Short mmCIF file of C-alpha atoms and ligand atoms in Angstrom, two decimals:
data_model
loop_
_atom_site.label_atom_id
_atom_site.label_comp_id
_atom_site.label_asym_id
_atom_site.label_seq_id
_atom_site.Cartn_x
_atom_site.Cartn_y
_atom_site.Cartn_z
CA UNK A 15 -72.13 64.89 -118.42
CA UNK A 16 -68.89 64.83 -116.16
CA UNK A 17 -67.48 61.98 -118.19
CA UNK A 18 -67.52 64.31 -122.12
CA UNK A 19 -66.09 67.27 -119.73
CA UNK A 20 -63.48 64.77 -118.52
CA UNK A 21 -62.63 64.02 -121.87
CA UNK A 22 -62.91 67.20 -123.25
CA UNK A 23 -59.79 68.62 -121.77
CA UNK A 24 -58.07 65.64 -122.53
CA UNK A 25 -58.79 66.55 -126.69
CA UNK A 26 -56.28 69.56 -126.19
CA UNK A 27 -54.02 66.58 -126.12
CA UNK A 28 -54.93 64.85 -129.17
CA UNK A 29 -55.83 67.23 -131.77
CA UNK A 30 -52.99 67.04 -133.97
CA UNK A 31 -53.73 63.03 -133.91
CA UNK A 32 -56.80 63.35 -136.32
CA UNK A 33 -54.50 64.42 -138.82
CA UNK A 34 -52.22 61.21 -138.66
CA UNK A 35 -51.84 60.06 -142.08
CA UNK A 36 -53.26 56.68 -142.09
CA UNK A 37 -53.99 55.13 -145.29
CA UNK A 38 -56.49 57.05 -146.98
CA UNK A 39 -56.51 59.95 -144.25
CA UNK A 40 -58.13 63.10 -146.05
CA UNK A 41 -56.73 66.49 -145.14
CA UNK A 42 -53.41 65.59 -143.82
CA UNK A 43 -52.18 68.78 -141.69
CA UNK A 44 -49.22 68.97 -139.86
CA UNK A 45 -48.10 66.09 -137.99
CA UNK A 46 -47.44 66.87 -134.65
CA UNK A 47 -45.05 65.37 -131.54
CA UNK A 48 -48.47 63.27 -130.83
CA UNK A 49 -47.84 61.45 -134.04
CA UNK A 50 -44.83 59.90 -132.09
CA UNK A 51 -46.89 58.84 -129.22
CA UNK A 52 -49.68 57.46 -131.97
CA UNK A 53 -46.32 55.50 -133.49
CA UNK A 54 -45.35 54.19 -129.70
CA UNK A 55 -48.86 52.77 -129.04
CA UNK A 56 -49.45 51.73 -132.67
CA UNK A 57 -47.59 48.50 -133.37
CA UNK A 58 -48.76 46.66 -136.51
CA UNK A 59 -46.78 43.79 -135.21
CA UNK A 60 -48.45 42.92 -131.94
CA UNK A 61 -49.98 39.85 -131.22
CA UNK A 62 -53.48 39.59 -130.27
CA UNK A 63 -53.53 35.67 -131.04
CA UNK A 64 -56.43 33.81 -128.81
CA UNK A 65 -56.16 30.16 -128.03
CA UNK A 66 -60.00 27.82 -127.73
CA UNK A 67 -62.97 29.13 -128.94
CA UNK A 68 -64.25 29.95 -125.26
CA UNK A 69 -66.39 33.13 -125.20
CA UNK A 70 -65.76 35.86 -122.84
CA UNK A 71 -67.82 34.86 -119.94
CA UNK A 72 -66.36 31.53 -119.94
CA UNK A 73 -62.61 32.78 -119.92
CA UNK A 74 -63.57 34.98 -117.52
CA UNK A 75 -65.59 32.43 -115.18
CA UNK A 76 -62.52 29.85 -115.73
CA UNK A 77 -60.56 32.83 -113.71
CA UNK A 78 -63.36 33.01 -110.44
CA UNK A 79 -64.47 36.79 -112.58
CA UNK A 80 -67.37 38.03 -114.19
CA UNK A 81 -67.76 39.45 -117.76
CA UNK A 82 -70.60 41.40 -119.16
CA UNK A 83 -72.24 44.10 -120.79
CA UNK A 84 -74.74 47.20 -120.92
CA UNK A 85 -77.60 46.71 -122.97
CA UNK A 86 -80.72 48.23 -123.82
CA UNK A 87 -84.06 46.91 -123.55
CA UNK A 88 -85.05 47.84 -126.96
CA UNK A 89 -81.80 46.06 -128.56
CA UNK A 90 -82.23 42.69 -126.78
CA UNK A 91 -86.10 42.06 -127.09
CA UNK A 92 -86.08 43.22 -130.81
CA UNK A 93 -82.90 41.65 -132.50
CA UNK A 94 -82.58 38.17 -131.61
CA UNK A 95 -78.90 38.07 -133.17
CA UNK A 96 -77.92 40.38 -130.88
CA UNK A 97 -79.41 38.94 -127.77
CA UNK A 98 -77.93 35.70 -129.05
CA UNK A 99 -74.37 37.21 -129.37
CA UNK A 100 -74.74 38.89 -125.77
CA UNK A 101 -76.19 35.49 -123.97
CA UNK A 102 -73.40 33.85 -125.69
CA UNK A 103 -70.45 36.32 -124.70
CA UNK A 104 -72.11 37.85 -121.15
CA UNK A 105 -72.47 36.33 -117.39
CA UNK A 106 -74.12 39.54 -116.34
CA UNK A 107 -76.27 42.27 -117.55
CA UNK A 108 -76.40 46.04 -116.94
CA UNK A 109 -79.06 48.50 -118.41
CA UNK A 110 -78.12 51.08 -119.88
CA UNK A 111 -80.77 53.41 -119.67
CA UNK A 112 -83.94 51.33 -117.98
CA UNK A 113 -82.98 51.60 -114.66
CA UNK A 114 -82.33 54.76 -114.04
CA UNK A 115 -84.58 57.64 -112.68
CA UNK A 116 -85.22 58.84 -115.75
CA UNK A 117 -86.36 56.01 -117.27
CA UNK A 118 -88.25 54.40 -113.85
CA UNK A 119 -90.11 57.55 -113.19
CA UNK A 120 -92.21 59.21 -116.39
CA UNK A 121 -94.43 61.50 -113.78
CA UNK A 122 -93.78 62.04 -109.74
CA UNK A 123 -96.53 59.69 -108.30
CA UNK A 124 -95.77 56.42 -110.96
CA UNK A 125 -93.22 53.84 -111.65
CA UNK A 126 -92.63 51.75 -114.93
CA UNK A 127 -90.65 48.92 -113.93
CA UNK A 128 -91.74 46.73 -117.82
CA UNK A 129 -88.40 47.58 -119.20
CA UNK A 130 -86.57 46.71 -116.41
CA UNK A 131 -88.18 43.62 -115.70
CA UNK A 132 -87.97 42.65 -119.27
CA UNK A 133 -84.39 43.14 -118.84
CA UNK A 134 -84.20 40.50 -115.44
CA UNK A 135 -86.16 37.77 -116.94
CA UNK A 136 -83.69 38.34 -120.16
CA UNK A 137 -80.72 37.82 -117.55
CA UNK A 138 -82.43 35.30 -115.92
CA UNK A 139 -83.50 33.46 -119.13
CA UNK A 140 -79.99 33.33 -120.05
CA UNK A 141 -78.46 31.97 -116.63
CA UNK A 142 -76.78 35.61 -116.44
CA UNK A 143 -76.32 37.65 -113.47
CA UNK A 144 -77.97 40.87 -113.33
CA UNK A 145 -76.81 44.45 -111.69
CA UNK A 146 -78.38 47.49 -111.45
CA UNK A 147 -77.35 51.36 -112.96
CA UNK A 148 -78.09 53.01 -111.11
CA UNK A 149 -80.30 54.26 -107.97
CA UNK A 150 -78.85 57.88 -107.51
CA UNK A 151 -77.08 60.23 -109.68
CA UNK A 152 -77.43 63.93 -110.23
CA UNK A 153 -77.71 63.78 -114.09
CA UNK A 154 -80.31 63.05 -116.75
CA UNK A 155 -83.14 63.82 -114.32
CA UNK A 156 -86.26 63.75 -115.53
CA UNK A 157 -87.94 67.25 -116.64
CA UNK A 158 -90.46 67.16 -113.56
CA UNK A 159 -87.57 66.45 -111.28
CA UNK A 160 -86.27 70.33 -111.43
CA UNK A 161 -90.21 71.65 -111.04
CA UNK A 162 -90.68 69.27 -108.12
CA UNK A 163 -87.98 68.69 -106.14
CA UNK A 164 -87.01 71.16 -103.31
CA UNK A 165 -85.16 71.27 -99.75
CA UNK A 166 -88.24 70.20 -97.97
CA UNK A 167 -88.98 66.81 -100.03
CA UNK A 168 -85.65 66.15 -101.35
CA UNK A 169 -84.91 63.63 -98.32
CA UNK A 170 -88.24 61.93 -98.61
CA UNK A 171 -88.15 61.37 -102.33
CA UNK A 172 -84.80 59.90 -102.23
CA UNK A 173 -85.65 57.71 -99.76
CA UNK A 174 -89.07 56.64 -101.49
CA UNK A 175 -87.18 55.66 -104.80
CA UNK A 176 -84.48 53.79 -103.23
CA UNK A 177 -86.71 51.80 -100.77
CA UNK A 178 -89.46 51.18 -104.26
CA UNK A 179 -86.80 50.05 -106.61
CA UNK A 180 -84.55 48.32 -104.83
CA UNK A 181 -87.61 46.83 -103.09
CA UNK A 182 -88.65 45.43 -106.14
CA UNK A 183 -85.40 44.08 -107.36
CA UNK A 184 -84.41 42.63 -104.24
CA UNK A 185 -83.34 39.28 -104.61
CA UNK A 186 -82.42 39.52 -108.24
CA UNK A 187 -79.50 41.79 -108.34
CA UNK A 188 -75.63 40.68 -107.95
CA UNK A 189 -74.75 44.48 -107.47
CA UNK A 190 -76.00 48.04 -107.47
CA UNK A 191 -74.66 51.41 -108.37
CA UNK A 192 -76.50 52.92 -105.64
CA UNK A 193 -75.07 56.10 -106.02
CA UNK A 194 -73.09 57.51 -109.71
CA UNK A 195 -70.61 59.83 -110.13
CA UNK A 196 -70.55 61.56 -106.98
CA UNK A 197 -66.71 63.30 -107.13
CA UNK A 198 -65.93 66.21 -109.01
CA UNK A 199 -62.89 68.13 -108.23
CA UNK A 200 -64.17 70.74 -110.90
CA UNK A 201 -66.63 71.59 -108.98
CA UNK A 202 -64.16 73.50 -106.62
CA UNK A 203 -65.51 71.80 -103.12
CA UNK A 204 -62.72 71.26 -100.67
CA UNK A 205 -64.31 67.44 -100.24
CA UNK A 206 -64.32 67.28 -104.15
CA UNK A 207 -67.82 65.74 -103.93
CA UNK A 208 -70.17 67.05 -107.26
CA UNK A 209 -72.77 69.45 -106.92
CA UNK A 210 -75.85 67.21 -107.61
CA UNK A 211 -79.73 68.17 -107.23
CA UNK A 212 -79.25 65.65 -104.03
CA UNK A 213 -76.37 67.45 -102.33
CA UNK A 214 -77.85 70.88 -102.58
CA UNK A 215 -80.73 69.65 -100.77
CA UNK A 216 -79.79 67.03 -98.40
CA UNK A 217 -76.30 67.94 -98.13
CA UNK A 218 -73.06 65.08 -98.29
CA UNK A 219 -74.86 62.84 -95.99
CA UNK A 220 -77.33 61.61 -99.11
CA UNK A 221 -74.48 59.28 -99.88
CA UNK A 222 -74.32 57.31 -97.11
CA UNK A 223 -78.06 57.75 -96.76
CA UNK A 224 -78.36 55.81 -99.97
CA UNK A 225 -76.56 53.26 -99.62
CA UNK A 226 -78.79 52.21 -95.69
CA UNK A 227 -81.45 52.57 -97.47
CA UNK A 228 -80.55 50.31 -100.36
CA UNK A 229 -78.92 47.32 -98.31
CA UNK A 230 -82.39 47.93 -96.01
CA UNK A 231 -84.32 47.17 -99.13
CA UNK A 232 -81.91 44.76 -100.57
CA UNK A 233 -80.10 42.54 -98.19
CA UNK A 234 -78.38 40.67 -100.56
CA UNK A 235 -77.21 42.82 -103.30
CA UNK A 236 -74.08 44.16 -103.38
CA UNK A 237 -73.50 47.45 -102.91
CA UNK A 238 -71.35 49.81 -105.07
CA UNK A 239 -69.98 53.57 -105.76
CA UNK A 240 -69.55 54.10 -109.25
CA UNK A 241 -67.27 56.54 -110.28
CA UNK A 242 -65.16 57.66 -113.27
CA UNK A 243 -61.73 59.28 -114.35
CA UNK A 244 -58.91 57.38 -112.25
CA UNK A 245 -56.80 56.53 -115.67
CA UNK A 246 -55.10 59.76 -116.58
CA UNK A 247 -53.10 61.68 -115.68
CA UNK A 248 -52.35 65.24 -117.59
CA UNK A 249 -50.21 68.00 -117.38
CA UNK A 250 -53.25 70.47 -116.98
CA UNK A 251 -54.88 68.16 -114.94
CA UNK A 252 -51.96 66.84 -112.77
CA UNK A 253 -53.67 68.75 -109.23
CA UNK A 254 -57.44 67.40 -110.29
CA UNK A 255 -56.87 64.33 -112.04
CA UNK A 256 -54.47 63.10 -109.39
CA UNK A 257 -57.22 64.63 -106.98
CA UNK A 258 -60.15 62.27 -108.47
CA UNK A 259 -57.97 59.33 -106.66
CA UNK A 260 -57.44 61.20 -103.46
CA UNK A 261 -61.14 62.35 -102.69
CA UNK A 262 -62.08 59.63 -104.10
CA UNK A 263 -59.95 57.84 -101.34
CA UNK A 264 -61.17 59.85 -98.94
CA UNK A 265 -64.79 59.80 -99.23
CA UNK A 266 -64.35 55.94 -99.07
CA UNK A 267 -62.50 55.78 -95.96
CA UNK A 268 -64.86 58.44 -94.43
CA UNK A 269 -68.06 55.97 -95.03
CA UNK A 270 -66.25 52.94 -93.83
CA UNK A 271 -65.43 54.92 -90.60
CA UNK A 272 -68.90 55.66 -90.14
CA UNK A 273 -70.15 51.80 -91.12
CA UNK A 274 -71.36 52.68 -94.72
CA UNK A 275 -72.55 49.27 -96.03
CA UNK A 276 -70.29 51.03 -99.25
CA UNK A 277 -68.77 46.79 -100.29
CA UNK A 278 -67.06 48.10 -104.04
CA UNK A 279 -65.95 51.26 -105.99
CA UNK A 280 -66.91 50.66 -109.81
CA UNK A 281 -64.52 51.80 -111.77
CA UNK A 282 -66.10 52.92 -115.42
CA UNK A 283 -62.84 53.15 -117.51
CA UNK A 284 -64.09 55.01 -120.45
CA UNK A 285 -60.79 54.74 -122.20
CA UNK A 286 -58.77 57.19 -124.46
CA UNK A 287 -57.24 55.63 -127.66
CA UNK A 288 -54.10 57.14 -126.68
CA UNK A 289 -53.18 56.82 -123.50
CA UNK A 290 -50.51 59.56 -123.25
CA UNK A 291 -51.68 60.47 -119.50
CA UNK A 292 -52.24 56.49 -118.55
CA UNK A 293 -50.28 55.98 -115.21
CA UNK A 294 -49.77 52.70 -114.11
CA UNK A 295 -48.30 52.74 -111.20
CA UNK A 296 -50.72 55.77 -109.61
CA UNK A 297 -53.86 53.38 -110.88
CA UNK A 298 -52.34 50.26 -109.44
CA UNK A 299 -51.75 51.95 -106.25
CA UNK A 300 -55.23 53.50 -106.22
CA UNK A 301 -56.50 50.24 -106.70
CA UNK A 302 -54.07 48.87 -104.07
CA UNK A 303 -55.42 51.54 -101.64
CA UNK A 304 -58.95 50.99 -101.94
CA UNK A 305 -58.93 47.50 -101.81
CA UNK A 306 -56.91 48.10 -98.43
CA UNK A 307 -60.30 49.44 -97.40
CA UNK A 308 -61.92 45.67 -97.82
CA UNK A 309 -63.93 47.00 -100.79
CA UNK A 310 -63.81 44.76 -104.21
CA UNK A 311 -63.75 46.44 -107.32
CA UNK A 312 -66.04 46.13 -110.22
CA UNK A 313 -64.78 47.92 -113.71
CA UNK A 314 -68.19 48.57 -114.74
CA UNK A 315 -68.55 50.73 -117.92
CA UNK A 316 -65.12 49.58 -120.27
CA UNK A 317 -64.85 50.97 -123.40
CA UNK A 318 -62.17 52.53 -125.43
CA UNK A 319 -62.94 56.10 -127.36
CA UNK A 320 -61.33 56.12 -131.00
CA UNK A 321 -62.74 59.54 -132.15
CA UNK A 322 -59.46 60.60 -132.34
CA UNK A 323 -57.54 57.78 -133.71
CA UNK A 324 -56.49 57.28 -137.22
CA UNK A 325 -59.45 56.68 -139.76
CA UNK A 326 -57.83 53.59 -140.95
CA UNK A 327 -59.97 51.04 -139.05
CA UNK A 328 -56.75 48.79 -139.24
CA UNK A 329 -54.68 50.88 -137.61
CA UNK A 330 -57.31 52.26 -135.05
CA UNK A 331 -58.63 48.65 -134.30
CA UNK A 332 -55.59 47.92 -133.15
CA UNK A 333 -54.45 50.75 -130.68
CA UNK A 334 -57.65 49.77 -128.92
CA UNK A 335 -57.53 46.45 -128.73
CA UNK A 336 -53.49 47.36 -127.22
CA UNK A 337 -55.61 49.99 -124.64
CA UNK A 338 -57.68 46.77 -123.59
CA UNK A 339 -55.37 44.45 -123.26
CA UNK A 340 -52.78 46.54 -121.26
CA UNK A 341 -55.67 48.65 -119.24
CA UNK A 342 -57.29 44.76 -118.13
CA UNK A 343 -53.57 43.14 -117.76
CA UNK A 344 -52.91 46.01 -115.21
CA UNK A 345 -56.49 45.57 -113.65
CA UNK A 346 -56.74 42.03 -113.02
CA UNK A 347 -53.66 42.11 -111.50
CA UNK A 348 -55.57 43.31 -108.39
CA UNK A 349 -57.38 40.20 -106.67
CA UNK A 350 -60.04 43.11 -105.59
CA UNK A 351 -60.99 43.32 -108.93
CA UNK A 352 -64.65 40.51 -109.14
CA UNK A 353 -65.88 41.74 -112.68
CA UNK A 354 -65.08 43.19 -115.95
CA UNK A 355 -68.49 45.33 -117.90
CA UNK A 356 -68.02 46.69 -121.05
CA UNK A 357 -70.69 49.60 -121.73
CA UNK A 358 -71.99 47.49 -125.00
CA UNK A 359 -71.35 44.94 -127.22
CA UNK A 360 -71.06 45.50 -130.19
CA UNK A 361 -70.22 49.18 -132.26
CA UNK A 362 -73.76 48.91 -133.23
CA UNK A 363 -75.20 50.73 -130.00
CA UNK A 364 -72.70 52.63 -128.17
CA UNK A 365 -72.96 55.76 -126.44
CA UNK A 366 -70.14 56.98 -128.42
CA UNK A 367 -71.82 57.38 -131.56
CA UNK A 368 -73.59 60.18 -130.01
CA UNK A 369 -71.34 61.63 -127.08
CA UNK A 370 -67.86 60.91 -129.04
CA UNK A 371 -68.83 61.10 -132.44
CA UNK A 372 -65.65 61.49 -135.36
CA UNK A 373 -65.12 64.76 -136.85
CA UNK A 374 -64.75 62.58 -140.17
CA UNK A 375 -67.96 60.76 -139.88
CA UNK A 376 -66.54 57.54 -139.64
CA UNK A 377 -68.61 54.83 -137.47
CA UNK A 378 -67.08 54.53 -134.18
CA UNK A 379 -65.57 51.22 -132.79
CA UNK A 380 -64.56 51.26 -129.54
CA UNK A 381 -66.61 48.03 -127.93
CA UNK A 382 -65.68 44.20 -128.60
CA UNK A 383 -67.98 42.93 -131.59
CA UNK A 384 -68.51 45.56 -134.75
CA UNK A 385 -71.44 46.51 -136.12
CA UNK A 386 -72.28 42.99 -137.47
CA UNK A 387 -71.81 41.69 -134.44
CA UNK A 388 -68.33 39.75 -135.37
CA UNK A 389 -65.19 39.51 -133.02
CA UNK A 390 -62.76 42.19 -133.19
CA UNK A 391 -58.68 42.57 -132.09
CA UNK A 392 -61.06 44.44 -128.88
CA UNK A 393 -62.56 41.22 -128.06
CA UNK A 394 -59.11 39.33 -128.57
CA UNK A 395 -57.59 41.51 -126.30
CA UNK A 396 -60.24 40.82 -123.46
CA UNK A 397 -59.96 37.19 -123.97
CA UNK A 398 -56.21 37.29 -123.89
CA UNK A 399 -56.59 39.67 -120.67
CA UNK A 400 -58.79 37.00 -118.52
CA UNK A 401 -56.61 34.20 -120.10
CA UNK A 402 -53.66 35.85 -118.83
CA UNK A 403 -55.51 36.69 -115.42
CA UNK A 404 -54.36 35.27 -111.75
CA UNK A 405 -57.03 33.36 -111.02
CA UNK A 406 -59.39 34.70 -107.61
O1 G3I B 7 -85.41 55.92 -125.03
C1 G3I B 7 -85.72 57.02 -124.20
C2 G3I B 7 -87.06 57.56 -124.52
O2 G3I B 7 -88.06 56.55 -124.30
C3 G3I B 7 -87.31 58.74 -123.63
O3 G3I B 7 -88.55 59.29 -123.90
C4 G3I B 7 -86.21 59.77 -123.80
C5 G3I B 7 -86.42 60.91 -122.81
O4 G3I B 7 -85.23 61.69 -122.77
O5 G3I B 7 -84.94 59.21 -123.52
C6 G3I B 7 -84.66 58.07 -124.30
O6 G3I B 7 -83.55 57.50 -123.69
C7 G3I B 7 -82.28 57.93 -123.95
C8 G3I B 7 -81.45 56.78 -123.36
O7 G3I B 7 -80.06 57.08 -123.39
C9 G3I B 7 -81.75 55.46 -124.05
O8 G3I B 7 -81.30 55.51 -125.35
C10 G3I B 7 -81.97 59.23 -123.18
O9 G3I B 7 -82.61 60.30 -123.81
C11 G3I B 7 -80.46 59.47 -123.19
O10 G3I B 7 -80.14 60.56 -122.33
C12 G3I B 7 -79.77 58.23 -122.59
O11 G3I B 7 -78.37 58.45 -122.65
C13 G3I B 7 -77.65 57.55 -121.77
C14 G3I B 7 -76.88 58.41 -120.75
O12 G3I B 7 -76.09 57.57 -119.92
C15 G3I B 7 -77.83 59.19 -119.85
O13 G3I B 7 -78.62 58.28 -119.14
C16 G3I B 7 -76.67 56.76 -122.62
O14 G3I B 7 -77.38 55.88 -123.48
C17 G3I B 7 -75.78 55.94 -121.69
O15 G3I B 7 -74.79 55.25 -122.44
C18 G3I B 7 -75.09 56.85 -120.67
O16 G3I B 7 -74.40 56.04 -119.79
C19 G3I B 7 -73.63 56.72 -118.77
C20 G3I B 7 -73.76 55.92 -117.48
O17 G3I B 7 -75.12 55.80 -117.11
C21 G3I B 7 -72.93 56.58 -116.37
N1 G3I B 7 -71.53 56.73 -116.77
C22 G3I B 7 -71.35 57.44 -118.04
C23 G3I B 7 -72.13 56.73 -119.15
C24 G3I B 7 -71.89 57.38 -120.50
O18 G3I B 7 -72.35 58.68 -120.48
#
């Protein structure tokens, strides 16, 4: 999964962090130089005061934006004080999981569109807008895609599941991620595209391929390239991270030449709790730059990763809620920028706990509402970002 391998180098950075002596911190070892940086982003005296008891959606709606959330089928149809919580705090809906190929596709020849459609009447239910994760990517195939799939049906399948699924939704999403996570400059290709299942076989036209098919199917929808790792910069990373802009860049200008109907970039901003590498000025003029293109800009998968951070829940509730704030202040700064997802609620059900986990155990929190579903300094800093926000 491109995003852990992302992050991965990034934990060089961090490692002496874990040992930061918060209150209560077990096995102290030597603080490093990152304890500084921990100290320059950690400030027990910010203020993360909120004015009116609007919910997210609402400050965000009051600004001409849209706020949401991922969910999962399973967490909205069988907790009601959770799907309460997300109709009250969402305008829009993304599924996690139920959309994707995996999920659609449990043998070659069928489709299961229940979850999915469970998830649209939720949305609809709920007077929330709905967008869809996501019609291609090259990961988390299902185990009769390798056994199946092949240079001589590669075209046609693609083509199939586009045309069925978007088919089926058309008229009921706001937006699509019709293709995910197509750029990796680790990958070593001189147009730093990733080496998916669907470029092997169809080679780098499948993107633009996608996306006819998809605005064929669905007229209306709007149609997005989701993408990850535009935040940071490191020093080992410098020539790749700064590279993720530039082909990134590049690949967009290339499909507008050739009259993609490519309308945003998503942006999923899985955050680091320390944001050592954060550049603003290189991710304002990224965003700058591709809005220059006419795209708008969706930041689609927000969350902040605290694996690292101090176990002090204090201490580490606090550096993210400062990531949030200052990552969104910088953000909606760009009129390009329509809508705001964070990928989950609540610290209940977040990818995290699996992908990110803490070395110490600890629950992770990196999403606005804990694990009882109660406002954190997170959701403060979200509110206080839209609040703050020109409006479009
Ligand atoms: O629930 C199903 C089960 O019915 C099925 O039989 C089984 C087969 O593998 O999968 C189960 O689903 C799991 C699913 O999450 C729902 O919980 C999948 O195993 C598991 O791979 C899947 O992980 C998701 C991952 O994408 C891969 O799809 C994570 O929840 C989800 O947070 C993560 O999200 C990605 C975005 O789509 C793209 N950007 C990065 C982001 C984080 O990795």
């Amino acid at each position: 999964m491109h995003t852990k391998s992302l992050l991965n180098r990034r934990r060089a950075l961090y490692l002496g962090l874990a040992s930061f002596a918060g209150a209560g911190a077990v096995g102290c070892g030597k603080i490093l130089s990152q304890s500084q940086q921990l100290q320059a982003v950690y400030d027990p005296k910010r203020d993360f005061t909120v004015t009116g008891g609007a919910s997210l959606k609402e400050r965000a709606a009051a600004k001409g934006l849209i706020f949401g959330s991922a969910a999962r089928y399973i967490d909205l149809s069988s907790n009601p004080e959770f799907a309460a919580s997300f109709a009250k705090e969402c305008g829009m809906l993304v599924p996690e999981w139920e959309l994707k190929f995996g999920a659609l596709r449990p043998s070659p020849k069928r489709f299961d569109f229940s979850q999915g459609d469970g998830l649209v009447e939720f949305a609809q239910r709920n007077n929330m807008l709905f967008r869809g994760h996501t019609l291609v990517w090259g990961q988390f195939m299902p185990d009769w895609f390798k056994n199946t799939v092949n240079g001589a049906n590669a075209e046609e399948l693609l083509i199939n599941h586009i045309k069925t699924v978007a088919g089926h939704y058309a008229g009921k999403v706001h937006s699509w991620d019709v293709v995910n996570e197509v750029v990796d400059p680790s990958h070593g290709r001189a147009d730093g595209l990733a080496k998916t299942p669907w470029l092997e076989f169809i080679g780098p036209d499948y993107i633009d391929l996608a996306f006819r098919v998809a605005r064929e199917a669905d007229p209306k929808a709007m149609l997005v390239l989701n993408d990850a790792g535009f935040e940071y910069d490191t020093r080992e990373d410098e020539g790749k991270r700064e590279a993720r802009r530039v082909y990134m860049l590049k690949l967009l200008e290339r499909l507008k030449s050739k009259g993609t109907p490519v309308q945003a970039l998503g942006i999923q901003a899985h955050l680091e709790g320390i944001t050592t590498g954060f550049n603003p000025k290189k991710l304002t003029n990224f965003l700058r730059d591709v809005a220059s293109l006419g795209l708008k800009i969706q930041i689609t998968e927000l969350d902040v990763i605290d694996q690292k951070l101090p176990l002090d829940i204090n201490v580490r509730d606090r550096i993210v809620a400062g990531v949030y704030e200052d990552y969104l202040s910088l953000v909606l700064s760009e009129p390009a920028v329509i809508a705001v997802l964070t990928w989950g609620l609540s610290d209940r059900s977040t990818w995290h706990s699996q992908y990110n986990a803490r070395d110490d155990k600890a629950a992770v929190r990196p999403l606005p509402l804990d694990e009882q579903l109660k406002r954190k300094l997170a959701w403060n800093a979200i509110a206080r970002a839209f609040d703050k926000a020109p409006k479009r």
